[in-house]
Coordinates of C-alpha atoms in Angstrom, one line a residue:
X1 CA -93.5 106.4 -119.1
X2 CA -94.8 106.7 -115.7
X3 CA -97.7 104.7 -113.9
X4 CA -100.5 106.1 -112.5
X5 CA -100.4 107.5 -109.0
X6 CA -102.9 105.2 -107.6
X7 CA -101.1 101.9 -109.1
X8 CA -99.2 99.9 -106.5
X9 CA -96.1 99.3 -108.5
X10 CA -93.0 96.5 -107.0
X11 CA -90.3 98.6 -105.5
X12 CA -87.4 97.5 -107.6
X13 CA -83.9 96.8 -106.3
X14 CA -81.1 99.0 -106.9
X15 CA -79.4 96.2 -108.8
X16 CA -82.8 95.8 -110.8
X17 CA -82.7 99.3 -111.5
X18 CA -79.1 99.5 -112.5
X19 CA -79.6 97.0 -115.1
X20 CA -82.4 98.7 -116.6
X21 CA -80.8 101.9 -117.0
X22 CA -77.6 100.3 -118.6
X23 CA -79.6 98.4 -121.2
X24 CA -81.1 101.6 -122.4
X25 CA -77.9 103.1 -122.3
X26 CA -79.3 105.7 -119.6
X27 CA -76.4 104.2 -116.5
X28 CA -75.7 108.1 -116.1
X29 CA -78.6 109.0 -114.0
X30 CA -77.5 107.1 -110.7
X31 CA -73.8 109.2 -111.3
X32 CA -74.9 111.2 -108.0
X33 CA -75.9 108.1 -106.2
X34 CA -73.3 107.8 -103.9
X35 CA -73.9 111.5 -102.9
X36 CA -77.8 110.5 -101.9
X37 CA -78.2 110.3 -98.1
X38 CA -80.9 107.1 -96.7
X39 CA -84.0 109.2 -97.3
X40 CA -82.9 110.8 -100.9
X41 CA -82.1 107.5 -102.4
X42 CA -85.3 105.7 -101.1
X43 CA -87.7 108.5 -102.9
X44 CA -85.3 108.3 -106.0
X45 CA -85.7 104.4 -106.3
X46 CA -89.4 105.2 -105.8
X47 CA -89.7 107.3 -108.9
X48 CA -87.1 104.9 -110.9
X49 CA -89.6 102.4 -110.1
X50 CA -92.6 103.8 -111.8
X51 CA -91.0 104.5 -114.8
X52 CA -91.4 102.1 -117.9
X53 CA -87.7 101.1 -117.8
X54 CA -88.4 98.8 -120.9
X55 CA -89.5 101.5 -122.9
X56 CA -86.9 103.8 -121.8
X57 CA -84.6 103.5 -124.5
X58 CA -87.3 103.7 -127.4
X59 CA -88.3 106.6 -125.7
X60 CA -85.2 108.1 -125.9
X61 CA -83.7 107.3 -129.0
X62 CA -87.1 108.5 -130.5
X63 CA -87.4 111.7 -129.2
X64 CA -83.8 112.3 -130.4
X65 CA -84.6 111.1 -134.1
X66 CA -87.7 113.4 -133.8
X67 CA -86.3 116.4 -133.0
X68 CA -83.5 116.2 -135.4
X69 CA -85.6 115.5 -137.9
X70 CA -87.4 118.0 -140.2
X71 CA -91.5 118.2 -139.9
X72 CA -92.7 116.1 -143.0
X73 CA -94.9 118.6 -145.7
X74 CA -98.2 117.6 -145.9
X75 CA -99.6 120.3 -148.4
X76 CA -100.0 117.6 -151.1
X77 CA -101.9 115.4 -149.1
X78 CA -104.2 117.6 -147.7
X79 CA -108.1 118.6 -148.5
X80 CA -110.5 120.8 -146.8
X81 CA -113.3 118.6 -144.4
X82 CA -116.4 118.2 -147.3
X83 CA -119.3 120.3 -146.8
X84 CA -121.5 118.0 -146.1
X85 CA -119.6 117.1 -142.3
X86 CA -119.7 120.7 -141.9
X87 CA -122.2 123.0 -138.6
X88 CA -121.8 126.7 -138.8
X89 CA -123.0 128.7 -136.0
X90 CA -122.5 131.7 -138.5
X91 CA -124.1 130.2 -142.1
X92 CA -126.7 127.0 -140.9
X93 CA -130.2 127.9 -140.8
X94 CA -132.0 129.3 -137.5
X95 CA -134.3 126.2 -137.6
X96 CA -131.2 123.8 -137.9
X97 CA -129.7 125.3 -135.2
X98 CA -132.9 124.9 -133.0
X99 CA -132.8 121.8 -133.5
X100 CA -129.6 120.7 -132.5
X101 CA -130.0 122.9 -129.8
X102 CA -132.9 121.0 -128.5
X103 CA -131.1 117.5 -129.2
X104 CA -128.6 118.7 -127.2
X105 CA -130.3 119.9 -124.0
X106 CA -132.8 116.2 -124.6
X107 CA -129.6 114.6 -124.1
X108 CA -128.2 116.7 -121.3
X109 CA -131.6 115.8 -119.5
X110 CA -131.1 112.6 -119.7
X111 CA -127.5 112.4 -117.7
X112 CA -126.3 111.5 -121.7
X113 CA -123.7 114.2 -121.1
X114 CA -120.1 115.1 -119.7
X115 CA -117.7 117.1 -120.0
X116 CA -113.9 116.8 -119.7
X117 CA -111.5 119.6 -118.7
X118 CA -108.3 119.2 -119.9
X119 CA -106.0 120.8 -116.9
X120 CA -102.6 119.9 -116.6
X121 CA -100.8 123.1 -117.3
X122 CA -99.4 125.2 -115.1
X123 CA -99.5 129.1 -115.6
X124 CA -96.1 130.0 -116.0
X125 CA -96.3 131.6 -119.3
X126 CA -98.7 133.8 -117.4
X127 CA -95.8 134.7 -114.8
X128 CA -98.0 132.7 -111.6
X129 CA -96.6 129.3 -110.5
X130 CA -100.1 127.9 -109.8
X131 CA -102.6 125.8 -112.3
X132 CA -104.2 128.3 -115.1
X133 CA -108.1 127.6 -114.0
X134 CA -107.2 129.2 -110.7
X135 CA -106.1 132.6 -112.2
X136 CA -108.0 136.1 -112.1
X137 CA -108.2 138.0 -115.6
X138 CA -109.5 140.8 -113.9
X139 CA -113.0 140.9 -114.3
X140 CA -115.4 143.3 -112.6
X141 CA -116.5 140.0 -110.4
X142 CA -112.9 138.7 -109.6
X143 CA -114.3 135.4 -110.9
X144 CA -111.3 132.2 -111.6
X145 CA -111.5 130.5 -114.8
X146 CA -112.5 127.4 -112.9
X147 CA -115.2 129.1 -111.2
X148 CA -116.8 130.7 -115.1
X149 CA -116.7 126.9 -115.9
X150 CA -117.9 125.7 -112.9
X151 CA -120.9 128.4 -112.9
X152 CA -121.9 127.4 -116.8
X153 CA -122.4 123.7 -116.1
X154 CA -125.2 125.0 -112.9
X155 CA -126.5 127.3 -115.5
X156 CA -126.7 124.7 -118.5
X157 CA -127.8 122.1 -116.2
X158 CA -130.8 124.2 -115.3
X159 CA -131.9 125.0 -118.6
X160 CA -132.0 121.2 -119.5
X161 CA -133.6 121.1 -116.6
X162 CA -136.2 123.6 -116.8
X163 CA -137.2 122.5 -120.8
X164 CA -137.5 118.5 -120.2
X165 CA -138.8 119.0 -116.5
X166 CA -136.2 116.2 -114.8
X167 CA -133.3 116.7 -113.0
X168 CA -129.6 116.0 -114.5
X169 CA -126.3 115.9 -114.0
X170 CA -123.6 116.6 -116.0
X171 CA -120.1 114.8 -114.6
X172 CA -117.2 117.1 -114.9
X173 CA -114.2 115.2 -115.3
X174 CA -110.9 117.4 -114.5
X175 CA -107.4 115.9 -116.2
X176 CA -104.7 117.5 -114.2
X177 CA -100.9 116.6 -114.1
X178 CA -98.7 115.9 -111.3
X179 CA -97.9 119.8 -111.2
X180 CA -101.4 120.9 -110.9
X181 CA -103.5 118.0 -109.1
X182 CA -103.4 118.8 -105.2
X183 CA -103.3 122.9 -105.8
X184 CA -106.7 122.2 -108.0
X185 CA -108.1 119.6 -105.1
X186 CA -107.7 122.5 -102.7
X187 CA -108.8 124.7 -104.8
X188 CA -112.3 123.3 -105.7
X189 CA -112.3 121.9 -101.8
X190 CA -111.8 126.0 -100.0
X191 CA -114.4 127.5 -102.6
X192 CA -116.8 124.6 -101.6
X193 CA -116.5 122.9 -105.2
X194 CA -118.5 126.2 -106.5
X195 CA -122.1 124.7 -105.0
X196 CA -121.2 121.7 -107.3
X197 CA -121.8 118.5 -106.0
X198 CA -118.1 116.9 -105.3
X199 CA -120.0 113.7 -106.0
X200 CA -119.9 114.6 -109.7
X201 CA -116.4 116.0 -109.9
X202 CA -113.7 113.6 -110.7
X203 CA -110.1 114.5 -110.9
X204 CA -107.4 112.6 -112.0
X205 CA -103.9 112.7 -113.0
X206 CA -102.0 112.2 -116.5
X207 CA -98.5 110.7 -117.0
X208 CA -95.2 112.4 -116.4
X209 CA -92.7 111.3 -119.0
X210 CA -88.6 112.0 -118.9
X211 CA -87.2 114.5 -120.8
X212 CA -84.4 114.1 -123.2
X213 CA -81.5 115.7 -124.1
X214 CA -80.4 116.1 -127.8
X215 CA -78.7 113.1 -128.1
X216 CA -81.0 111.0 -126.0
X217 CA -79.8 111.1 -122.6
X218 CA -82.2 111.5 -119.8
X219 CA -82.2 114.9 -118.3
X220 CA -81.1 114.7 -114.3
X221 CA -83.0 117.6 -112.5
X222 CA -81.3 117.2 -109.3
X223 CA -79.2 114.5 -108.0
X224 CA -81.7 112.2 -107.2
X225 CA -84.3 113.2 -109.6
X226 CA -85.0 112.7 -113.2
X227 CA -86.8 116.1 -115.0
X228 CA -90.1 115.5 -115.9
X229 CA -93.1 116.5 -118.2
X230 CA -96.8 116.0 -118.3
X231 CA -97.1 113.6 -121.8
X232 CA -98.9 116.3 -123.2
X233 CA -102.7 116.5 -123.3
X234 CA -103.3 113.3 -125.8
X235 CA -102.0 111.8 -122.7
X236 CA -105.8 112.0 -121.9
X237 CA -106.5 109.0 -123.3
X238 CA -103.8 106.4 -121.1
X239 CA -105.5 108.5 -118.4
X240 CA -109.1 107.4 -119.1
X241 CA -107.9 103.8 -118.5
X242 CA -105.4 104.4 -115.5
X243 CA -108.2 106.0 -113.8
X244 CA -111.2 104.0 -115.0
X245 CA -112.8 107.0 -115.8
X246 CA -114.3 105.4 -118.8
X247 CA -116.1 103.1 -116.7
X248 CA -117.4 106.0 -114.8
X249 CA -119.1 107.4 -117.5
X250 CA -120.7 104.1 -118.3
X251 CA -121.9 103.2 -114.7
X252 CA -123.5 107.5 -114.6
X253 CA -125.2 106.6 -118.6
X254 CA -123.0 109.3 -119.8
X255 CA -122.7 108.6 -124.1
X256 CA -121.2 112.2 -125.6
X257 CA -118.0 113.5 -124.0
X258 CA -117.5 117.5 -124.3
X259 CA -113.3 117.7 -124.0
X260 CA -111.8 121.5 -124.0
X261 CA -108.9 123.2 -122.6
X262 CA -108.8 125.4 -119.5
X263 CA -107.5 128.6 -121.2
X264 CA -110.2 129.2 -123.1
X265 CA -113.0 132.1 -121.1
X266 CA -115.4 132.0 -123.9
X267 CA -115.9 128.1 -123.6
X268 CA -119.5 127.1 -123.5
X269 CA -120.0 123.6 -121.4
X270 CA -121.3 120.9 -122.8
X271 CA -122.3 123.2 -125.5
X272 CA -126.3 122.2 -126.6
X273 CA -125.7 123.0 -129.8
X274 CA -122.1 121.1 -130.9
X275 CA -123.2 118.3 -129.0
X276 CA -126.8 118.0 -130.6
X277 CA -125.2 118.6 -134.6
X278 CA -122.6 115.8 -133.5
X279 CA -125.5 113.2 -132.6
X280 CA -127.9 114.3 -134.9
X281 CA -125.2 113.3 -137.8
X282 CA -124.2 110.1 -136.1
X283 CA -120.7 111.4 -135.2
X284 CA -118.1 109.2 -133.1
X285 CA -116.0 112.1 -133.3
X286 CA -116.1 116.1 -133.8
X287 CA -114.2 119.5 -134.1
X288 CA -115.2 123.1 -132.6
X289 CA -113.3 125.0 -135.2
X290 CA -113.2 129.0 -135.5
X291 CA -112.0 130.5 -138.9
X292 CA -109.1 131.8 -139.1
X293 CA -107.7 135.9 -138.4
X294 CA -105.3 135.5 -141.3
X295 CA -103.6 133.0 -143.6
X296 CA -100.4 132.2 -141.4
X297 CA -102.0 132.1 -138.2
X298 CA -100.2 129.8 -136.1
X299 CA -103.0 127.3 -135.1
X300 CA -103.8 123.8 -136.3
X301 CA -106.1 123.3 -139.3
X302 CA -108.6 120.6 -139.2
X303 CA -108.9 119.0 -142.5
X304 CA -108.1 115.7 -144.2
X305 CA -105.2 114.2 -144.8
X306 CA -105.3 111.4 -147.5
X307 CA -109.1 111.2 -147.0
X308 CA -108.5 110.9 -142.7
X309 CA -109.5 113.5 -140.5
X310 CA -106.4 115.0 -138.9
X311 CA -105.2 118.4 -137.6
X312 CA -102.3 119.9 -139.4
X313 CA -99.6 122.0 -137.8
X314 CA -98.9 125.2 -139.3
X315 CA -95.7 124.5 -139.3
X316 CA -96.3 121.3 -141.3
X317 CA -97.6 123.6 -144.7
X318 CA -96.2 126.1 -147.1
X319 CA -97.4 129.5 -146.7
X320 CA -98.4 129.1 -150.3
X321 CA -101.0 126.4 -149.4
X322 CA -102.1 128.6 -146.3
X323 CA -103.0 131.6 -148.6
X324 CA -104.7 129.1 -151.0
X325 CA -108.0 130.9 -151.7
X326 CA -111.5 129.8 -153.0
X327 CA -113.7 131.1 -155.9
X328 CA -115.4 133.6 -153.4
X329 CA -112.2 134.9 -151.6
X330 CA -112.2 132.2 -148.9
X331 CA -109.3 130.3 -147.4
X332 CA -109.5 127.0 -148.4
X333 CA -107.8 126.0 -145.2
X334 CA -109.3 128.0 -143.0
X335 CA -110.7 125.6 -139.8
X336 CA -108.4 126.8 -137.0
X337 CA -108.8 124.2 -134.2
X338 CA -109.4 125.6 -130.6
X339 CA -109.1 122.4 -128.6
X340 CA -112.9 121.9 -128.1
X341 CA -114.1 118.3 -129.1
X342 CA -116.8 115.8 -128.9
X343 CA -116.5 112.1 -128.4
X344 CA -118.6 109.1 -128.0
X345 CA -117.9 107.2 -125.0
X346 CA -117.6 104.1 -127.1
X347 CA -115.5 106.0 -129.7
X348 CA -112.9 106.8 -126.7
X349 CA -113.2 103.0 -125.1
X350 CA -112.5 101.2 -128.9
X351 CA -109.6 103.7 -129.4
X352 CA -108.3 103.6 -125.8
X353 CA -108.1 99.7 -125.9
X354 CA -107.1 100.0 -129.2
X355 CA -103.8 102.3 -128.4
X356 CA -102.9 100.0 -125.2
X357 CA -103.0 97.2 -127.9
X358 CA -101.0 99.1 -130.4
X359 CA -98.5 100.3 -127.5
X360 CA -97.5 96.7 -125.8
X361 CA -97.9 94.9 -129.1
X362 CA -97.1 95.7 -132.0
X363 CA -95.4 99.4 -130.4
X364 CA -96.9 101.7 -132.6
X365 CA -98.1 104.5 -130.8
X366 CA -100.6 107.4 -131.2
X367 CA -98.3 110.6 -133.0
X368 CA -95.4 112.1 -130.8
X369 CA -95.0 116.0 -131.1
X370 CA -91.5 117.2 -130.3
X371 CA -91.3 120.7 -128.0
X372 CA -87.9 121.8 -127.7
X373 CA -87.4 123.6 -124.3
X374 CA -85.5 125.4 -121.7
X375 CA -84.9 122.3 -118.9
X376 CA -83.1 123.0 -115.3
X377 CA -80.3 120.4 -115.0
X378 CA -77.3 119.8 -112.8
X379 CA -74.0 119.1 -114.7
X380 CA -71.2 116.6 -114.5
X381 CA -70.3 118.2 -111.8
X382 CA -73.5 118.6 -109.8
X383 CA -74.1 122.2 -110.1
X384 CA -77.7 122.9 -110.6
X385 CA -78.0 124.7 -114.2
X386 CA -80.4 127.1 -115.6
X387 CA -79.8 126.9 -119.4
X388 CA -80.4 130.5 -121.2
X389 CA -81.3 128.3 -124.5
X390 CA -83.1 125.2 -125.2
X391 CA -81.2 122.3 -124.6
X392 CA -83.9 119.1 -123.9
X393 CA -86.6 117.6 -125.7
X394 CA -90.2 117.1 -124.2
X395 CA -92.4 114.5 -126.3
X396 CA -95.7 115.1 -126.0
X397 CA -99.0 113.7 -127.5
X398 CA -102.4 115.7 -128.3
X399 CA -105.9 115.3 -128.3
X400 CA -106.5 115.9 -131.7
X401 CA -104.1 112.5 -132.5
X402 CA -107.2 110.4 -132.4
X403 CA -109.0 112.3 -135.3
X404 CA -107.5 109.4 -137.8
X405 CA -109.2 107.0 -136.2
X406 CA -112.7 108.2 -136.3
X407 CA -115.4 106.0 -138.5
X408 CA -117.7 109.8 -138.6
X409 CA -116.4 112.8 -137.7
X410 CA -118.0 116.1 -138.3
X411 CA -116.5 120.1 -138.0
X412 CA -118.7 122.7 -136.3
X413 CA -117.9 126.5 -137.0
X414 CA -118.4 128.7 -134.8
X415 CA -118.3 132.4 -134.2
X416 CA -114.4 133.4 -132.3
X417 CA -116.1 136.7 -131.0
X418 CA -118.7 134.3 -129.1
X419 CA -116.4 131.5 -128.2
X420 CA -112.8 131.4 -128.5
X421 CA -110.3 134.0 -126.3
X422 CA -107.2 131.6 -125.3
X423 CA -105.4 132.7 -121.7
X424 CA -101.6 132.1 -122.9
X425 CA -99.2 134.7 -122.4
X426 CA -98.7 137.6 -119.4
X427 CA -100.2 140.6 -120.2
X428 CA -97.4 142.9 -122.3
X429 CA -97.7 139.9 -124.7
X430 CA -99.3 141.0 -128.3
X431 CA -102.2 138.4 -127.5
X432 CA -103.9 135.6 -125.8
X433 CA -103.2 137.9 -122.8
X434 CA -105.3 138.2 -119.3
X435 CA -106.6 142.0 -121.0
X436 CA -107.6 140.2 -125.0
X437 CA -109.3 137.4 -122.6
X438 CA -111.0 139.7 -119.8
X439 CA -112.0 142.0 -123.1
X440 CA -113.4 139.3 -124.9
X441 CA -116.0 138.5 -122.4
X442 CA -117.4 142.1 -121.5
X443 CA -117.4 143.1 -125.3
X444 CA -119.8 139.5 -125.2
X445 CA -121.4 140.2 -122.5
X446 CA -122.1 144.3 -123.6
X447 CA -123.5 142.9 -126.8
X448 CA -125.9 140.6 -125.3
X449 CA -127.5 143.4 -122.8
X450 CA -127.4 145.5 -125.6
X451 CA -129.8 143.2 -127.9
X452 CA -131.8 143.0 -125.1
X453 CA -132.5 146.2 -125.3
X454 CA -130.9 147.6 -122.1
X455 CA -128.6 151.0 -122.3
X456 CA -124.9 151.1 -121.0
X457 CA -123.5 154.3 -119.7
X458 CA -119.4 154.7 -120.1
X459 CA -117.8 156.5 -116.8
X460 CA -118.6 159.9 -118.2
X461 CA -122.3 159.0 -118.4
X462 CA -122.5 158.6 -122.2
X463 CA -124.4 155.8 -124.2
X464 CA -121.8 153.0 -125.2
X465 CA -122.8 152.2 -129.1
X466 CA -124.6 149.5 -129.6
X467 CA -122.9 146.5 -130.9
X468 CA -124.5 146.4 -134.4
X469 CA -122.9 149.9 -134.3
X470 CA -119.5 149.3 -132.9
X471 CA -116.4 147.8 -134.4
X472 CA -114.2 148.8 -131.3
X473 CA -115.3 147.2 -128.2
X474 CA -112.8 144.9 -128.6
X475 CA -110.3 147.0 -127.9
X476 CA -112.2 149.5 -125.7
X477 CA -114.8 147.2 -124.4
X478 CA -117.5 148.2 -121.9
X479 CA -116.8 147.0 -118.3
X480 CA -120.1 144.8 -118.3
X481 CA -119.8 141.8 -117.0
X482 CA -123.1 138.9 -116.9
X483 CA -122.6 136.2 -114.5
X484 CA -123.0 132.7 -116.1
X485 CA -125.9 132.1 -113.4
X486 CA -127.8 134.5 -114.7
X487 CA -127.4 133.6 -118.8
X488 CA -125.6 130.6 -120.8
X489 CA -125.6 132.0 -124.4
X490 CA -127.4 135.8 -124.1
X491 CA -131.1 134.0 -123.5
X492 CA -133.1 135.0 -120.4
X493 CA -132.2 138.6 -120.7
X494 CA -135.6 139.8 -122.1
X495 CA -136.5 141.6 -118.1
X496 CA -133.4 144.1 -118.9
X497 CA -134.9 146.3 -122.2
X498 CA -135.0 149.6 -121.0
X499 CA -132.7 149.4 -118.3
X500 CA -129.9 151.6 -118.1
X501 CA -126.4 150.7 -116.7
X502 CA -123.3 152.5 -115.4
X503 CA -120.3 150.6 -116.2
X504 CA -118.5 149.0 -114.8
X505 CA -121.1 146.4 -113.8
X506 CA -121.4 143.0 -113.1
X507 CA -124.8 141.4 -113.2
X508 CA -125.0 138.5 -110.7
X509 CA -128.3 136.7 -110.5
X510 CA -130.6 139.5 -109.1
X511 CA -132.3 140.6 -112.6

């Protein structure tokens, strides 16, 4: 619904505007007009102007007819991905592994790689009012989310590096919303870009899109502006072409796209391993997938839908199909997806070109997801309003709506313990808290120095068990902490057997 920031759109007219909004039944949000002094009402036509008036009222009426609707059931439709797409990090062979491995860093060598961070949240679940990548979990190094990541692609980059003997680059692209942009360009310029190149660093911004009362009326935030909401993050994919980020990637040689979400501290960049089993099988498309804790885990399930990769909702199943159980105890649905992809670059630019198509015309669009929510508003009135309940609609679109139209998509398992610890909720919050996160790492981190055979002392000087040994850590981890400089995935740590370490301890890049 809204162009990019860097497109020079025609300032419309007021009268221009005024018949837009009465043709799609929206004449309500210039009520406050005549209360707008000079300066107000020049920034308000501004952002009238950059909407899509045309598609206002389809955007409307839909998101109405969406969230009155009930979520269709999908549990007759559905199948588990066939074995034969499937990588597990847990159950494939150590010799398949090293190879994908090695196909992966061969790739990463040769500047075939690049990842995609997918950034536009905010972290107000988290109680901060600043972008997620720029929070502290509380690790014994103080270390950002943004900086982890940042440290990983040096780290992965040198171990391509150091095997293939050339020197690469892997192009971090950073999707970030209108909320979260300029903090995150600020960011990444006062901490010096973390020693990566800025060069290689390209940020860029995703649609805002209205939201929607109940009945289809455009929220008014103030006066003179219009409530807004990032298009969720399938909006990544209108981004690649406002931004010409696709052509980017072609003009660096970059082929296989790593895409994740910023929440996650376990993620592993550009991942050697995922993105060597996705070209080894010839995949356009792929899926990191952890199994799931328990049946009725609310997460996404990747799986088929009428033979066509998709991700199902958990709220789009009975429980009775998500406690269906194979003939050796297994759930049959059991792929919980944790945001981590892979794409070709030509996979994105045929379905990118393909949804601007679709969208101006024949208007069908990629899947909308309706997220009811608590939106400021002023009233008839004027009086600014901050509703107790929901009371507006916010459409989104996700990353995972592309699945359907992949030619070869493939799942990879992989461990949650080694890669998955989501950053969602304030800590007081059952999970996916800054303490699960922060405690995820060092148990990590604790078992790697472990298997190398180092020794970790508690605060009273007693041996920590070893993780083969432990089944608590989680919950009472060890305060060690390994910076990503120093190890990628637990390798290089051979120098520490024998050591012994009192905890808490971070290990920075001085072995």
């Amino acid at each position: 619904m809204l162009a990019p920031t860097e497109a020079k759109r025609t300032m419309l007219s007021l009268e221009e505007v005024k018949q837009s909004l009465e043709e799609a039944d929206q004449a309500h949000v210039l009520q406050f007009w005549p209360e707008l002094n000079e300066a107000q009402r020049e920034i308000f036509l501004h952002e009238l102007s950059q909407l899509d008036l045309s598609g206002l009222k389809e955007h409307c009426e839909g998101a109405a007819r969406a969230a009155a609707s009930d979520p269709a059931s999908l549990d007759e439709l559905m199948e588990p991905v066939p074995a034969e797409f499937i990588g597990s990090a847990r159950n494939s062979d150590k010799t398949s592994l090293a190879q994908w491995e090695n196909e992966g860093l061969w790739h990463i060598s040769k500047n075939r790689v690049g990842v995609l961070l997918l950034a536009g949240g905010q972290g107000t679940r988290l109680g901060v009012q600043y972008p997620k990548g720029m929070y502290n979990v509380g690790l014994p190094s103080g270390k950002t989310l943004y900086q982890i990541q940042a440290e990983r692609l040096h780290k992965i980059q040198e171990l391509a590096e150091s095997k293939h003997g050339t020197k690469c680059i892997i192009p971090w692209y950073i999707m970030t919303s209108e909320f979260t942009l300029t903090p995150t360009e600020k960011f990444f310029k006062e901490n010096n870009y973390f020693g990566l190149d800025p060069l290689n660093i390209n940020m860029f911004e995703q649609r805002m899109i209205p939201a929607v009362t109940f009945d289809g009326k455009v929220i008014l935030q103030g006066k003179g502006k219009i409530a807004m909401a990032p298009d969720g993050n399938g909006g990544l994919y209108q981004a690649l072409v406002d931004h010409n980020v696709l052509e980017d990637m072609k003009k660096r040689g970059v082929e296989y796209l790593h895409v994740y979400c910023v929440d996650n501290i376990m993620v592993k960049m550009a991942d050697p391993v995922f993105i060597g089993f996705c070209a080894s099988k010839g995949a356009d498309c792929g899926a990191k997938v952890v199994e799931k804790a328990y049946p009725t885990e609310p997460v996404g399930v990747v799986c088929r839908v009428q033979g066509v990769a998709q991700v199902v909702e958990y709220s789009e199943i009975l429980q009775t199909t998500a406690e269906l159980r194979g003939p050796s105890g297994e759930l049959v649905y059991s792929a919980g997806n944790i945001c981590n992809h892979f794409f070709t670059r030509q996979f994105l630019e045929d379905v990118t070109i393909g949804s601007i198509f679709y969208c101006r015309k024949s208007k069908i669009h990629l899947k909308q997801h309706v997220a009811i929510k608590k939106v400021p508003f002023v009233d008839q009135c004027g009086n600014e309003v901050k509703p107790t309940k929901p009371n507006g609609i916010k459409m989104e679109k996700f990353v995972f709506d592309i699945f359907p139209f992949s030619r070869s998509f493939v799942v990879f398992e992989v461990v949650r313990e080694d890669e998955f610890s989501p950053l969602k909720n304030a800590d007081g919050a059952a999970t996916d808290n800054p303490s699960t996160a922060r405690n995820a790492l060092m148990h990590l981190h604790s078992r790697w120095v472990t298997a190398a055979g180092a020794t970790l002392l508690n605060e009273h000087g007693n041996a920590v068990l070893s993780a083969s040994e432990s089944t608590t850590m989680t919950n009472a981890p060890t305060k060690f902490e390994i910076s990503p400089l120093v190890s990628y995935f637990g390798e290089g740590l051979d120098k520490l057997k024998g050591k012994i370490y009192q905890t808490p301890f971070y290990l920075d890049n001085d072995l």
